[in-house]
Coordinates of C-alpha atoms and ligand atoms in Angstrom, one line a residue:
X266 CA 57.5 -94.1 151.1
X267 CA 57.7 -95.5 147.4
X268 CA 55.1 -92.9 146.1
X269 CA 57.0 -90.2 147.2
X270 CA 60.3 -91.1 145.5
X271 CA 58.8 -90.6 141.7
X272 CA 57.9 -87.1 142.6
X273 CA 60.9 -84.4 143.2
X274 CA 58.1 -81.6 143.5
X275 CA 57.7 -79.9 147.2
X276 CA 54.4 -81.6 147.9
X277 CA 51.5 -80.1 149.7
X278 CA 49.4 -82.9 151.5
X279 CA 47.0 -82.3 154.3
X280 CA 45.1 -83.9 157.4
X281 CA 41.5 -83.0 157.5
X282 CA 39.5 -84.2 160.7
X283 CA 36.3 -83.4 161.6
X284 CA 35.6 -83.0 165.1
X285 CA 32.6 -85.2 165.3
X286 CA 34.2 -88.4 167.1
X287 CA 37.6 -89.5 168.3
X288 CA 40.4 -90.0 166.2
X289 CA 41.2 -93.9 165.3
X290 CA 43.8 -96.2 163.6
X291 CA 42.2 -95.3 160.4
X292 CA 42.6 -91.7 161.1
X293 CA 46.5 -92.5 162.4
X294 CA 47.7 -93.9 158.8
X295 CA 45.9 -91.1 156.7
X296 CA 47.5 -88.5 158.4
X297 CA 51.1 -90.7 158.4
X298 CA 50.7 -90.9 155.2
X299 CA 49.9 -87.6 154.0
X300 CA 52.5 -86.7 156.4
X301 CA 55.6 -88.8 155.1
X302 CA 54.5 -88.5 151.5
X303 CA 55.5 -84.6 152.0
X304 CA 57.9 -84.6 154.4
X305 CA 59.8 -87.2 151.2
X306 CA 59.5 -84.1 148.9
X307 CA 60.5 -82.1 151.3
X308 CA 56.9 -80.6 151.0
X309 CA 54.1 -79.0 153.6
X310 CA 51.9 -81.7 155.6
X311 CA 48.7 -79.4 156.4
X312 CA 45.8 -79.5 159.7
X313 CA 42.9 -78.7 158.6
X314 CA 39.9 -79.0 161.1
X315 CA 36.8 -79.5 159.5
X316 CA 34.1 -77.9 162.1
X317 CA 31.0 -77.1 160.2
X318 CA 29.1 -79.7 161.3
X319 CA 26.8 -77.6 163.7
X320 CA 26.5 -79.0 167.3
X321 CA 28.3 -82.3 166.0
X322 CA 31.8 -80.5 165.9
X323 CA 33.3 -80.3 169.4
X324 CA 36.3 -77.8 169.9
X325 CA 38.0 -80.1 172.7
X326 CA 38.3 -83.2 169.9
X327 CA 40.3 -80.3 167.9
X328 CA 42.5 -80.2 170.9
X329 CA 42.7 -83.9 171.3
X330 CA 43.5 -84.3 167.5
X331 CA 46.7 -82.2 167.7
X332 CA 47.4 -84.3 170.8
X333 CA 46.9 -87.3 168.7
X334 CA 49.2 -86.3 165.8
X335 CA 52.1 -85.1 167.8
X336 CA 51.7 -88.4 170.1
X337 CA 52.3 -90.0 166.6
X338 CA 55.4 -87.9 166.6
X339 CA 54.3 -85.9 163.7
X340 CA 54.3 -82.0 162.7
X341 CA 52.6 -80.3 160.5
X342 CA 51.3 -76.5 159.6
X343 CA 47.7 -75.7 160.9
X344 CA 45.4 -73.6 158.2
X345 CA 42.2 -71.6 159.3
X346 CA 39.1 -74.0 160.3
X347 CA 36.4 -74.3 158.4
X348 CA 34.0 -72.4 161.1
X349 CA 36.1 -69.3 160.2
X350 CA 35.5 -69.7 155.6
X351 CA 32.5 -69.5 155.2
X352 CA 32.1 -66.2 153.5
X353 CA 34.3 -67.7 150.9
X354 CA 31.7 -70.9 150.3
X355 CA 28.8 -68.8 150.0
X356 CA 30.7 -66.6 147.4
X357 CA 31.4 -69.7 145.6
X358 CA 27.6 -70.9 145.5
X359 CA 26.7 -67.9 144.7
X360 CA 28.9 -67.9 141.4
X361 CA 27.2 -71.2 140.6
X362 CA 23.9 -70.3 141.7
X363 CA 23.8 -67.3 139.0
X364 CA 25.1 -69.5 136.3
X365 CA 21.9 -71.9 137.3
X366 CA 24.0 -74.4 138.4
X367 CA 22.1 -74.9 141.7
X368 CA 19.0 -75.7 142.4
X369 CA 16.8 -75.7 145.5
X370 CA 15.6 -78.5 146.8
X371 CA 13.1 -79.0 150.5
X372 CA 13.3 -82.4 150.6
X373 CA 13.8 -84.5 153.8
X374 CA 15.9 -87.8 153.8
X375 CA 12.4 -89.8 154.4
X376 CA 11.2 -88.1 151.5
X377 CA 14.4 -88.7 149.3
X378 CA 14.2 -92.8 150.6
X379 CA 10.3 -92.4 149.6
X380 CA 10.2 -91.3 146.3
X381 CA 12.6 -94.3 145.6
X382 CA 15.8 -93.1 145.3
X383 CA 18.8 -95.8 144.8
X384 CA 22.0 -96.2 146.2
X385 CA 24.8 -93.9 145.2
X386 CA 28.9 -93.8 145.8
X387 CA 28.0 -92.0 148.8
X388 CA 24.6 -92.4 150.2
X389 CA 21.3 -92.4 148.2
X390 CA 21.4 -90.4 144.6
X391 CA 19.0 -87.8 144.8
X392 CA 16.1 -88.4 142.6
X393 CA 14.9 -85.2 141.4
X394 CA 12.2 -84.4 142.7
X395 CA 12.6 -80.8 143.2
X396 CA 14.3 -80.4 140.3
X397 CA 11.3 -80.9 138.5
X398 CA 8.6 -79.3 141.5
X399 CA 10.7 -76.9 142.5
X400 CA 9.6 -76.1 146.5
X401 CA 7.7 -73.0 148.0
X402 CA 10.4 -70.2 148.2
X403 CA 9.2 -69.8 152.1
X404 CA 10.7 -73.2 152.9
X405 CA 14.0 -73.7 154.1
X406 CA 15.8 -75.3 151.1
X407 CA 19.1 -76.6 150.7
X408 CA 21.2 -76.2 147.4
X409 CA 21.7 -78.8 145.0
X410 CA 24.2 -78.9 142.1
X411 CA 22.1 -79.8 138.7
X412 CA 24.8 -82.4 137.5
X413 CA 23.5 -82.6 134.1
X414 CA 24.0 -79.0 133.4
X415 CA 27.4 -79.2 135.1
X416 CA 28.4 -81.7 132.9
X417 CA 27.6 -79.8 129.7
X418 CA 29.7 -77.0 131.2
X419 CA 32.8 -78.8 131.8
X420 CA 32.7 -81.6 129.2
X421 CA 34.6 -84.5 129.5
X422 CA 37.2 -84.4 132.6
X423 CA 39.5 -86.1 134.2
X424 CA 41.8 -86.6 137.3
X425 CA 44.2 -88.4 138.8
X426 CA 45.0 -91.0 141.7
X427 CA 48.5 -92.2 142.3
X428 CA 47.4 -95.6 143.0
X429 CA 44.3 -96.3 140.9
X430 CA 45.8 -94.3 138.1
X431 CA 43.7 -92.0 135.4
X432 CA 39.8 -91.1 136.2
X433 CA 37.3 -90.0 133.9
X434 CA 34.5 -88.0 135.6
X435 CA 31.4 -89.8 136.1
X436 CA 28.6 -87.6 137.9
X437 CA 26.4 -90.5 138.0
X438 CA 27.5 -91.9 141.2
X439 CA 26.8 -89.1 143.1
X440 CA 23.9 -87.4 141.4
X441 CA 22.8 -84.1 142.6
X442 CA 24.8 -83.4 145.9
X443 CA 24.1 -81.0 147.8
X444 CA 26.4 -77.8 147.9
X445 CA 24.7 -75.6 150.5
X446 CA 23.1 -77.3 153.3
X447 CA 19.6 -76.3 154.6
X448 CA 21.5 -74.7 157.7
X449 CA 24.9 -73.4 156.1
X450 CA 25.7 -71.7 152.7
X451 CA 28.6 -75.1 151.9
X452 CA 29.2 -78.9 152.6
X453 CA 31.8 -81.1 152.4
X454 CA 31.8 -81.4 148.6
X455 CA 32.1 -77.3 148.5
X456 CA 34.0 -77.0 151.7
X457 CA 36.8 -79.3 150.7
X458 CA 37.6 -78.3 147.3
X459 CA 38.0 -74.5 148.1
X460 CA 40.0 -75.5 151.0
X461 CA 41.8 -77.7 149.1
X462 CA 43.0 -74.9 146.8
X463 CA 42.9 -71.9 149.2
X464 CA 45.4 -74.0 151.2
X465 CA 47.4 -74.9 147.9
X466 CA 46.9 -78.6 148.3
X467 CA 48.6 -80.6 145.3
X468 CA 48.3 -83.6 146.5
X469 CA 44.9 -85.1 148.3
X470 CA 45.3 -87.8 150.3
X471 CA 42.8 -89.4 151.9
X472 CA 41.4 -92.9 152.3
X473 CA 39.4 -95.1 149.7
X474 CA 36.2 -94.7 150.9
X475 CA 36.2 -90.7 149.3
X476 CA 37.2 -92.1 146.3
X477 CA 34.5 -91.2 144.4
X478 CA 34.1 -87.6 145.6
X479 CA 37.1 -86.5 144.0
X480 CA 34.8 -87.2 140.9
X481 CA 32.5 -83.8 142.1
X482 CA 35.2 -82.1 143.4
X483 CA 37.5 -82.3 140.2
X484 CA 34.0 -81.0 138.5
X485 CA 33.6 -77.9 140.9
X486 CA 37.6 -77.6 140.3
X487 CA 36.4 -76.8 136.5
X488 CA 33.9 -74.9 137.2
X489 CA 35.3 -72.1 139.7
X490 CA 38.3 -72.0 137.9
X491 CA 40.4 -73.9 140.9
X492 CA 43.8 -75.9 140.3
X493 CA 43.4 -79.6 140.0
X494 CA 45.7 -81.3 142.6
X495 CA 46.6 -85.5 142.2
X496 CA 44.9 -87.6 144.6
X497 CA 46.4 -90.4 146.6
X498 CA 43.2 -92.5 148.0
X499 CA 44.9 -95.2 150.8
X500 CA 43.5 -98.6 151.0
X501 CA 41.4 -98.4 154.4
X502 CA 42.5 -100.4 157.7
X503 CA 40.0 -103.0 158.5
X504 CA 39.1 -105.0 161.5
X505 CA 39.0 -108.5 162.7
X506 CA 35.5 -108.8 160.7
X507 CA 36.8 -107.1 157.6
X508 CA 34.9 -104.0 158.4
X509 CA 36.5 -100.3 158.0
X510 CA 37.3 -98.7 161.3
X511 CA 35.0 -96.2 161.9
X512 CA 33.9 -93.7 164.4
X513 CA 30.8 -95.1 164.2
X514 CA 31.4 -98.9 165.0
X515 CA 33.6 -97.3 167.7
X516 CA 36.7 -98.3 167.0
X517 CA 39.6 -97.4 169.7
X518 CA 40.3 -94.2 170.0
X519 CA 44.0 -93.2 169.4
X520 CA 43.2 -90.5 172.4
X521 CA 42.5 -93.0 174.7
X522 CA 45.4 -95.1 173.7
X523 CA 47.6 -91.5 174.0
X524 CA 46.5 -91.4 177.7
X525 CA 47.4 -95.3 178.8
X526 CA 50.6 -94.6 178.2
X527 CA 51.3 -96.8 174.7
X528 CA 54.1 -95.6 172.6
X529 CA 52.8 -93.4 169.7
X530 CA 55.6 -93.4 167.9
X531 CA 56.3 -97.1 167.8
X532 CA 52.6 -97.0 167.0
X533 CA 53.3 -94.8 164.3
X534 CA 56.3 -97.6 163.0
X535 CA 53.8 -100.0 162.9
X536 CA 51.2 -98.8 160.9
X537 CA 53.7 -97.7 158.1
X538 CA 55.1 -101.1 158.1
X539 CA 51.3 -101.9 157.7
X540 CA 50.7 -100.0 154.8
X541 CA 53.5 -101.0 153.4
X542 CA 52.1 -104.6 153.3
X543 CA 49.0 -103.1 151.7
X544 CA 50.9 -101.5 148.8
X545 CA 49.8 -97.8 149.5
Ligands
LIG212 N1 36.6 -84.2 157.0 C1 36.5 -85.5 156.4 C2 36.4 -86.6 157.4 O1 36.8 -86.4 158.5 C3 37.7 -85.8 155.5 C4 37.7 -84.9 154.3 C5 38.7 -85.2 153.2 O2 39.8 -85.8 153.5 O3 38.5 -84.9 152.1 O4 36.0 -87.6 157.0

């Protein structure tokens, strides 16, 4: 894989499911290509199962995933689930929290589409409202990072994406996101970058459409202290209609593709010749 060749450093990519849905094509050339781009630089490729999504995660997709990736014919090293780090997230918010980096915040998503809020990177950018009104300490309240503040903290940052080149942090595209859900003491946002560098991660790959969280994880990076990793974001495979594949939409799953006997491997040929095509 082109990337791969500019760097000589061992590389330490990773996979990170979560075991909400079936496994697609999508899913197939992010973890090939976090895969070959360390196996090139004779680097780590990482499985890490993302499971902290309450009922939602299912242990048996787990299973199927490490079906899926061996089907594929590829190996990798398995770090701890998410399920079993978060003592380590709560310690984190906690550091923020007593800096006053967090603030509480009741508010249901009808309420967060009511009061007007517009369309964010990812999802609607949350408009404040109990920034300014904080909520009655009896009701269950998740934690959101006060992005101003964290700006003034870090300053200017950047980071850096091996396709798209040089990124200055821009906070505004998120807005406050939440960093400890009503039900859990972490998200993805805080989940991901602790993983991320508990794992020693140094490169991040992952597909376009998280492009823009890298911008709030490259600002928790500054503000725990955390290395900063290189990002490789991966043009996203699309459908007949244009559309991304998505668990949602219910595109094929690869499990179901495992058990009818197709070739994984050949599979697995294809889709880098694919991405080849895309430039990745
Ligand atoms: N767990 C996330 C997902 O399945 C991916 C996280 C990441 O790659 O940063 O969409």
């Amino acid at each position: 894989m082109g990337l791969a060749m500019q760097n000589c450093t061992p590389l330490v990519t990773r996979f990170a499911p979560s075991p909400n849905g079936p496994l697609h094509l999508g899913h197939a050339l992010s973890a090939i290509i976090a895969h070959d781009l360390a196996r090139a630089s004779g680097g780590r490729f990482l499985l890490r199962i993302e499971d902290i999504d309450g009922p939602r995660s299912r242990a048996e997709l787990a299973d199927d995933f490490r079906r899926d990736l061996e089907w594929l014919g590829l190996e990798w090293d398995e770090v701890p689930a998410q399920s079993t780090r978060l003592e380590s997230y709560a310690a984190a918010a906690e550091a923020l929290r007593a800096r006053g980096l967090l603030y509480r915040c009741a508010c249901t998503r009808k309420q967060i589409e009511a009061a007007g809020a517009v369309a964010g990177s990812d999802g609607l950018i949350y408009p404040g409202t109990c920034k300014r009104n904080p909520p009655d300490p009896a009701h269950p309240a998740a934690w959101r990072l006060d992005a101003d503040k964290a700006g003034t903290q870090t300053g200017a940052l950047v980071w850096e994406d091996a396709l798209a080149g040089k990124q200055a942090v821009d906070l505004s595209v998120h807005g406050d996101v939440v960093l400890m859900r009503k039900d859990l003491p972490a998200s993805y946002h805080l989940a991901v970058t602790l993983d991320d560098a508990a794992d020693g991660v140094t490169l991040v790959t992952r597909g376009a459409d998280l492009f823009a969280a890298s911008h709030v994880h490259r600002t928790l990076q500054a503000l725990l202290g955390l290395p900063v990793p290189r990002w490789h974001h991966h043009p996203l495979l699309t459908d007949a209609t244009g559309q991304k594949l998505s668990k949602r939409r219910g595109s094929p799953a690869l499990s179901d593709r495992r058990e009818s006997g197709e070739d994984g491997r050949m599979l697995a040929q294809q889709l880098r010749l694919q991405q080849l095509s895309l430039g990745t």
